mmCIF file of C-alpha atoms in Angstrom:
data_model
loop_
_atom_site.group_PDB
_atom_site.id
_atom_site.type_symbol
_atom_site.label_atom_id
_atom_site.label_comp_id
_atom_site.label_asym_id
_atom_site.label_seq_id
_atom_site.Cartn_x
_atom_site.Cartn_y
_atom_site.Cartn_z
ATOM 1 C CA MET A 54 0.000 0.000 0.000
ATOM 2 C CA PRO A 55 1.537 3.384 -0.901
ATOM 3 C CA VAL A 56 2.362 5.554 2.084
ATOM 4 C CA SER A 57 0.015 8.248 0.749
ATOM 5 C CA GLU A 58 -2.976 5.940 1.266
ATOM 6 C CA LEU A 59 -2.154 5.242 4.895
ATOM 7 C CA LEU A 60 -3.572 7.250 7.740
ATOM 8 C CA THR A 61 -0.777 9.423 9.104
ATOM 9 C CA LEU A 62 0.043 10.074 12.713
ATOM 10 C CA THR A 63 -1.592 13.473 12.383
ATOM 11 C CA ASP A 64 -4.752 11.980 10.840
ATOM 12 C CA VAL A 65 -5.112 9.524 13.672
ATOM 13 C CA SER A 66 -4.444 11.954 16.476
ATOM 14 C CA ALA A 67 -6.826 14.465 14.899
ATOM 15 C CA CYS A 68 -9.621 11.989 14.258
ATOM 16 C CA CYS A 69 -9.397 9.531 17.065
ATOM 17 C CA ALA A 70 -10.177 9.410 20.729
ATOM 18 C CA PRO A 71 -7.808 7.745 23.209
ATOM 19 C CA ILE A 72 -7.969 3.976 22.746
ATOM 20 C CA ALA A 73 -9.318 3.419 26.272
ATOM 21 C CA ARG A 74 -12.360 5.630 25.657
ATOM 22 C CA ALA A 75 -14.087 3.508 23.000
ATOM 23 C CA PRO A 76 -13.127 0.435 20.976
ATOM 24 C CA ILE A 77 -10.696 1.604 18.308
ATOM 25 C CA ALA A 78 -11.589 1.059 14.634
ATOM 26 C CA SER A 79 -9.555 -1.347 12.565
ATOM 27 C CA ASP A 80 -7.903 1.278 10.305
ATOM 28 C CA HIS A 81 -6.916 3.404 13.287
ATOM 29 C CA ALA A 82 -5.475 0.353 15.021
ATOM 30 C CA GLU A 83 -3.387 -0.349 11.893
ATOM 31 C CA SER A 84 -2.124 3.199 11.797
ATOM 32 C CA LEU A 85 -1.292 3.460 15.507
ATOM 33 C CA ALA A 86 0.395 0.036 15.389
ATOM 34 C CA ARG A 87 2.658 1.310 12.580
ATOM 35 C CA SER A 88 3.642 4.358 14.615
ATOM 36 C CA LEU A 89 4.307 2.275 17.730
ATOM 37 C CA LYS A 90 6.327 -0.227 15.709
ATOM 38 C CA ALA A 91 8.575 2.583 14.494
ATOM 39 C CA LEU A 92 9.251 3.543 18.125
ATOM 40 C CA ALA A 93 9.425 -0.001 19.509
ATOM 41 C CA ASP A 94 13.155 -0.467 19.127
ATOM 42 C CA PRO A 95 15.788 0.436 21.726
ATOM 43 C CA ALA A 96 18.096 2.151 19.231
ATOM 44 C CA ARG A 97 15.255 4.172 17.700
ATOM 45 C CA LEU A 98 13.971 5.217 21.129
ATOM 46 C CA ARG A 99 17.473 6.404 22.042
ATOM 47 C CA LEU A 100 17.747 8.290 18.734
ATOM 48 C CA VAL A 101 14.387 10.032 19.224
ATOM 49 C CA SER A 102 15.391 10.800 22.790
ATOM 50 C CA MET A 103 18.795 12.210 21.802
ATOM 51 C CA VAL A 104 17.283 14.371 19.059
ATOM 52 C CA ALA A 105 14.375 15.577 21.225
ATOM 53 C CA ALA A 106 16.597 16.363 24.200
ATOM 54 C CA HIS A 107 19.149 18.196 22.029
ATOM 55 C CA GLU A 108 19.181 21.978 21.756
ATOM 56 C CA ASP A 109 16.185 23.125 19.677
ATOM 57 C CA SER A 110 15.138 19.449 19.338
ATOM 58 C CA GLU A 111 17.602 19.113 16.458
ATOM 59 C CA ALA A 112 20.796 17.070 16.193
ATOM 60 C CA CYS A 113 23.460 16.395 13.588
ATOM 61 C CA VAL A 114 23.814 12.760 12.544
ATOM 62 C CA CYS A 115 27.474 13.249 13.467
ATOM 63 C CA ASP A 116 26.418 13.538 17.140
ATOM 64 C CA LEU A 117 24.150 10.473 17.090
ATOM 65 C CA THR A 118 26.276 7.580 15.841
ATOM 66 C CA GLU A 119 29.020 7.376 18.466
ATOM 67 C CA PRO A 120 26.817 7.369 21.622
ATOM 68 C CA LEU A 121 24.728 4.487 20.222
ATOM 69 C CA GLY A 122 27.737 2.283 19.481
ATOM 70 C CA LEU A 123 26.190 1.170 16.190
ATOM 71 C CA SER A 124 27.529 1.446 12.660
ATOM 72 C CA GLN A 125 26.697 4.519 10.620
ATOM 73 C CA PRO A 126 24.564 2.524 8.093
ATOM 74 C CA THR A 127 22.568 0.976 10.953
ATOM 75 C CA VAL A 128 21.969 4.383 12.525
ATOM 76 C CA SER A 129 20.945 5.769 9.115
ATOM 77 C CA HIS A 130 18.456 2.916 8.701
ATOM 78 C CA HIS A 131 16.886 3.605 12.090
ATOM 79 C CA LEU A 132 16.719 7.342 11.361
ATOM 80 C CA LYS A 133 14.981 6.638 8.042
ATOM 81 C CA VAL A 134 12.342 4.519 9.822
ATOM 82 C CA LEU A 135 11.698 7.412 12.216
ATOM 83 C CA VAL A 136 11.487 9.945 9.368
ATOM 84 C CA ASP A 137 9.130 7.692 7.374
ATOM 85 C CA ALA A 138 6.912 7.281 10.462
ATOM 86 C CA GLY A 139 6.663 11.043 10.905
ATOM 87 C CA PHE A 140 8.614 11.397 14.148
ATOM 88 C CA LEU A 141 11.693 13.123 12.681
ATOM 89 C CA THR A 142 12.461 15.368 9.742
ATOM 90 C CA ARG A 143 15.811 15.399 7.957
ATOM 91 C CA SER A 144 17.586 18.329 6.382
ATOM 92 C CA LYS A 145 20.992 18.449 4.755
ATOM 93 C CA ARG A 146 23.264 21.411 5.603
ATOM 94 C CA GLY A 147 26.806 21.288 4.292
ATOM 95 C CA ILE A 148 28.117 17.751 4.549
ATOM 96 C CA TRP A 149 25.879 16.715 7.455
ATOM 97 C CA ALA A 150 22.267 15.675 7.819
ATOM 98 C CA TYR A 151 20.362 17.198 10.709
ATOM 99 C CA TYR A 152 17.390 15.519 12.354
ATOM 100 C CA ARG A 153 14.626 17.375 14.113
ATOM 101 C CA LEU A 154 11.738 16.085 16.219
ATOM 102 C CA VAL A 155 8.381 16.727 14.511
ATOM 103 C CA PRO A 156 6.517 18.903 17.015
ATOM 104 C CA GLY A 157 3.541 17.059 18.466
ATOM 105 C CA SER A 158 4.416 13.669 17.006
ATOM 106 C CA LEU A 159 5.301 11.945 20.293
ATOM 107 C CA ASP A 160 2.436 13.746 22.029
ATOM 108 C CA ALA A 161 -0.007 12.460 19.390
ATOM 109 C CA VAL A 162 0.889 8.880 20.309
ATOM 110 C CA ALA A 163 0.923 9.669 24.035
ATOM 111 C CA GLY A 164 -2.509 11.264 23.713
ATOM 112 C CA LEU A 165 -3.966 8.138 22.125
ATOM 113 C CA LEU A 166 -2.619 5.931 24.918
ATOM 114 C CA THR A 167 -3.546 8.083 27.879
ATOM 115 C CA THR A 168 -6.609 7.093 29.917
ATOM 116 C CA VAL A 169 -6.861 10.178 32.136
ATOM 117 C CA MET B 129 16.868 -13.271 30.371
ATOM 118 C CA PRO B 130 14.205 -14.166 32.952
ATOM 119 C CA VAL B 131 11.324 -11.743 33.118
ATOM 120 C CA SER B 132 12.144 -11.057 36.791
ATOM 121 C CA GLU B 133 15.461 -9.459 35.761
ATOM 122 C CA LEU B 134 13.869 -7.090 33.296
ATOM 123 C CA LEU B 135 12.802 -3.615 34.227
ATOM 124 C CA THR B 136 9.029 -3.587 34.383
ATOM 125 C CA LEU B 137 6.688 -0.941 33.057
ATOM 126 C CA THR B 138 6.236 0.292 36.608
ATOM 127 C CA ASP B 139 9.995 0.458 37.223
ATOM 128 C CA VAL B 140 10.545 2.495 34.096
ATOM 129 C CA SER B 141 7.689 4.898 34.640
ATOM 130 C CA ALA B 142 8.731 5.368 38.269
ATOM 131 C CA CYS B 143 12.420 5.859 37.546
ATOM 132 C CA CYS B 144 12.511 7.600 34.236
ATOM 133 C CA ALA B 145 11.798 10.996 32.845
ATOM 134 C CA PRO B 146 9.970 11.417 29.530
ATOM 135 C CA ILE B 147 12.280 10.429 26.678
ATOM 136 C CA ALA B 148 12.284 13.942 25.216
ATOM 137 C CA ARG B 149 13.620 15.490 28.433
ATOM 138 C CA ALA B 150 17.065 13.849 28.465
ATOM 139 C CA PRO B 151 18.755 11.084 26.445
ATOM 140 C CA ILE B 152 17.263 7.812 27.660
ATOM 141 C CA ALA B 153 19.618 5.160 29.130
ATOM 142 C CA SER B 154 20.141 1.918 27.286
ATOM 143 C CA ASP B 155 18.311 -0.337 29.813
ATOM 144 C CA HIS B 156 15.329 2.002 29.904
ATOM 145 C CA ALA B 157 15.228 2.060 26.116
ATOM 146 C CA GLU B 158 15.189 -1.759 26.109
ATOM 147 C CA SER B 159 12.354 -1.856 28.589
ATOM 148 C CA LEU B 160 10.207 0.794 26.904
ATOM 149 C CA ALA B 161 10.807 -0.864 23.519
ATOM 150 C CA ARG B 162 9.464 -4.145 24.913
ATOM 151 C CA SER B 163 6.321 -2.424 26.184
ATOM 152 C CA LEU B 164 5.781 -0.626 22.886
ATOM 153 C CA LYS B 165 6.347 -3.850 20.940
ATOM 154 C CA ALA B 166 3.585 -5.524 22.942
ATOM 155 C CA LEU B 167 1.211 -2.724 21.912
ATOM 156 C CA ALA B 168 2.477 -2.340 18.337
ATOM 157 C CA ASP B 169 0.046 -4.746 16.721
ATOM 158 C CA PRO B 170 -3.407 -3.849 15.366
ATOM 159 C CA ALA B 171 -5.144 -6.831 16.992
ATOM 160 C CA ARG B 172 -3.520 -6.184 20.362
ATOM 161 C CA LEU B 173 -4.376 -2.481 20.229
ATOM 162 C CA ARG B 174 -7.990 -3.396 19.509
ATOM 163 C CA LEU B 175 -7.994 -5.895 22.384
ATOM 164 C CA VAL B 176 -6.573 -3.368 24.852
ATOM 165 C CA SER B 177 -9.070 -0.824 23.578
ATOM 166 C CA MET B 178 -12.041 -3.206 23.893
ATOM 167 C CA VAL B 179 -11.046 -4.237 27.418
ATOM 168 C CA ALA B 180 -10.284 -0.676 28.551
ATOM 169 C CA ALA B 181 -13.497 0.732 27.092
ATOM 170 C CA HIS B 182 -15.606 -2.080 28.582
ATOM 171 C CA GLU B 183 -17.565 -1.621 31.802
ATOM 172 C CA ASP B 184 -15.143 -1.503 34.754
ATOM 173 C CA SER B 185 -12.258 -1.903 32.264
ATOM 174 C CA GLU B 186 -12.870 -5.657 32.307
ATOM 175 C CA ALA B 187 -14.092 -7.981 29.554
ATOM 176 C CA CYS B 188 -14.763 -11.667 29.127
ATOM 177 C CA VAL B 189 -12.691 -13.395 26.457
ATOM 178 C CA CYS B 190 -16.066 -14.516 25.102
ATOM 179 C CA ASP B 191 -16.785 -10.879 24.154
ATOM 180 C CA LEU B 192 -13.410 -10.283 22.497
ATOM 181 C CA THR B 193 -12.998 -12.993 19.867
ATOM 182 C CA GLU B 194 -15.923 -12.338 17.546
ATOM 183 C CA PRO B 195 -15.425 -8.562 17.008
ATOM 184 C CA LEU B 196 -11.787 -9.151 16.018
ATOM 185 C CA GLY B 197 -12.590 -11.772 13.396
ATOM 186 C CA LEU B 198 -9.599 -13.856 14.474
ATOM 187 C CA SER B 199 -9.448 -17.433 15.721
ATOM 188 C CA GLN B 200 -9.719 -18.073 19.447
ATOM 189 C CA PRO B 201 -6.104 -19.387 19.693
ATOM 190 C CA THR B 202 -4.818 -16.258 17.922
ATOM 191 C CA VAL B 203 -6.779 -14.001 20.273
ATOM 192 C CA SER B 204 -5.476 -15.995 23.261
ATOM 193 C CA HIS B 205 -1.911 -15.540 22.028
ATOM 194 C CA HIS B 206 -2.360 -11.757 21.714
ATOM 195 C CA LEU B 207 -3.974 -11.578 25.157
ATOM 196 C CA LYS B 208 -1.041 -13.497 26.654
ATOM 197 C CA VAL B 209 1.434 -11.016 25.140
ATOM 198 C CA LEU B 210 -0.527 -8.166 26.732
ATOM 199 C CA VAL B 211 -0.677 -9.928 30.111
ATOM 200 C CA ASP B 212 3.068 -10.707 29.996
ATOM 201 C CA ALA B 213 3.814 -7.067 29.164
ATOM 202 C CA GLY B 214 1.826 -5.853 32.153
ATOM 203 C CA PHE B 215 -1.056 -4.173 30.324
ATOM 204 C CA LEU B 216 -3.773 -6.703 31.217
ATOM 205 C CA THR B 217 -4.468 -9.121 34.048
ATOM 206 C CA ARG B 218 -6.340 -12.388 33.577
ATOM 207 C CA SER B 219 -8.686 -14.097 36.018
ATOM 208 C CA LYS B 220 -10.726 -17.246 35.535
ATOM 209 C CA ARG B 221 -14.331 -17.228 36.753
ATOM 210 C CA GLY B 222 -16.456 -20.232 35.886
ATOM 211 C CA ILE B 223 -15.640 -21.374 32.381
ATOM 212 C CA TRP B 224 -14.496 -17.981 31.116
ATOM 213 C CA ALA B 225 -11.324 -15.924 31.471
ATOM 214 C CA TYR B 226 -11.781 -12.231 32.189
ATOM 215 C CA TYR B 227 -9.246 -9.599 31.208
ATOM 216 C CA ARG B 228 -8.806 -6.323 33.002
ATOM 217 C CA LEU B 229 -6.710 -3.266 32.124
ATOM 218 C CA VAL B 230 -3.884 -2.756 34.631
ATOM 219 C CA PRO B 231 -4.564 0.714 36.023
ATOM 220 C CA GLY B 232 -1.853 3.176 35.020
ATOM 221 C CA SER B 233 -0.164 0.850 32.518
ATOM 222 C CA LEU B 234 -1.133 2.770 29.363
ATOM 223 C CA ASP B 235 -0.575 6.064 31.161
ATOM 224 C CA ALA B 236 2.949 4.962 32.150
ATOM 225 C CA VAL B 237 3.849 4.571 28.471
ATOM 226 C CA ALA B 238 2.016 7.765 27.509
ATOM 227 C CA GLY B 239 3.876 9.651 30.242
ATOM 228 C CA LEU B 240 7.250 8.539 28.894
ATOM 229 C CA LEU B 241 6.374 9.697 25.363
ATOM 230 C CA THR B 242 4.821 13.037 26.194
ATOM 231 C CA THR B 243 6.904 16.175 25.648
ATOM 232 C CA VAL B 244 4.630 18.705 27.311
#
């Protein structure tokens, strides 16, 4: 299925109530599962965390590889998954790529899980 | 690794700040990833949602199988994953098993993801 046909994180958080409020519809479950799957990896959680906690919620890929202790291609793969899922954006400046947390993206997921 | 040696959902939510506040430690990333993986499946999200939205946040397995359109063994497998991850508890009464949302379990994950 092309990405354009999938519900995005923004669609789901805009349309849908928290999952504990009423039984979630099948297409929303698919969409939220995809977002959670993108986060459900220790390396990707650490990458999101490092980017989000960095100054201005933006970090150079050059600052992300060494602390993780993973190869540069592996880190790039994980970053691509996070960009594709809508949690990070990527911009190239000079020789480096910079990753920025998409404002509201983590909160959209948190909002769907919260029961209070 | 035995489950008893793993950080639980409660440990992580008690010990750890939201992931956007400061770079998350490796063991906390492992633990949160496990919790997210348990949720990151459309059928399991629908099960959690059906249980949580049910009266008293408790539902009989007999009410859960038909709406999902999955076989009873498949539903049982998904429910076991959710019980093992600490999102649901299971109790047997008469011939049926009843599943209940663990209070605070979804909110613990939501709290770790929120940035506000």
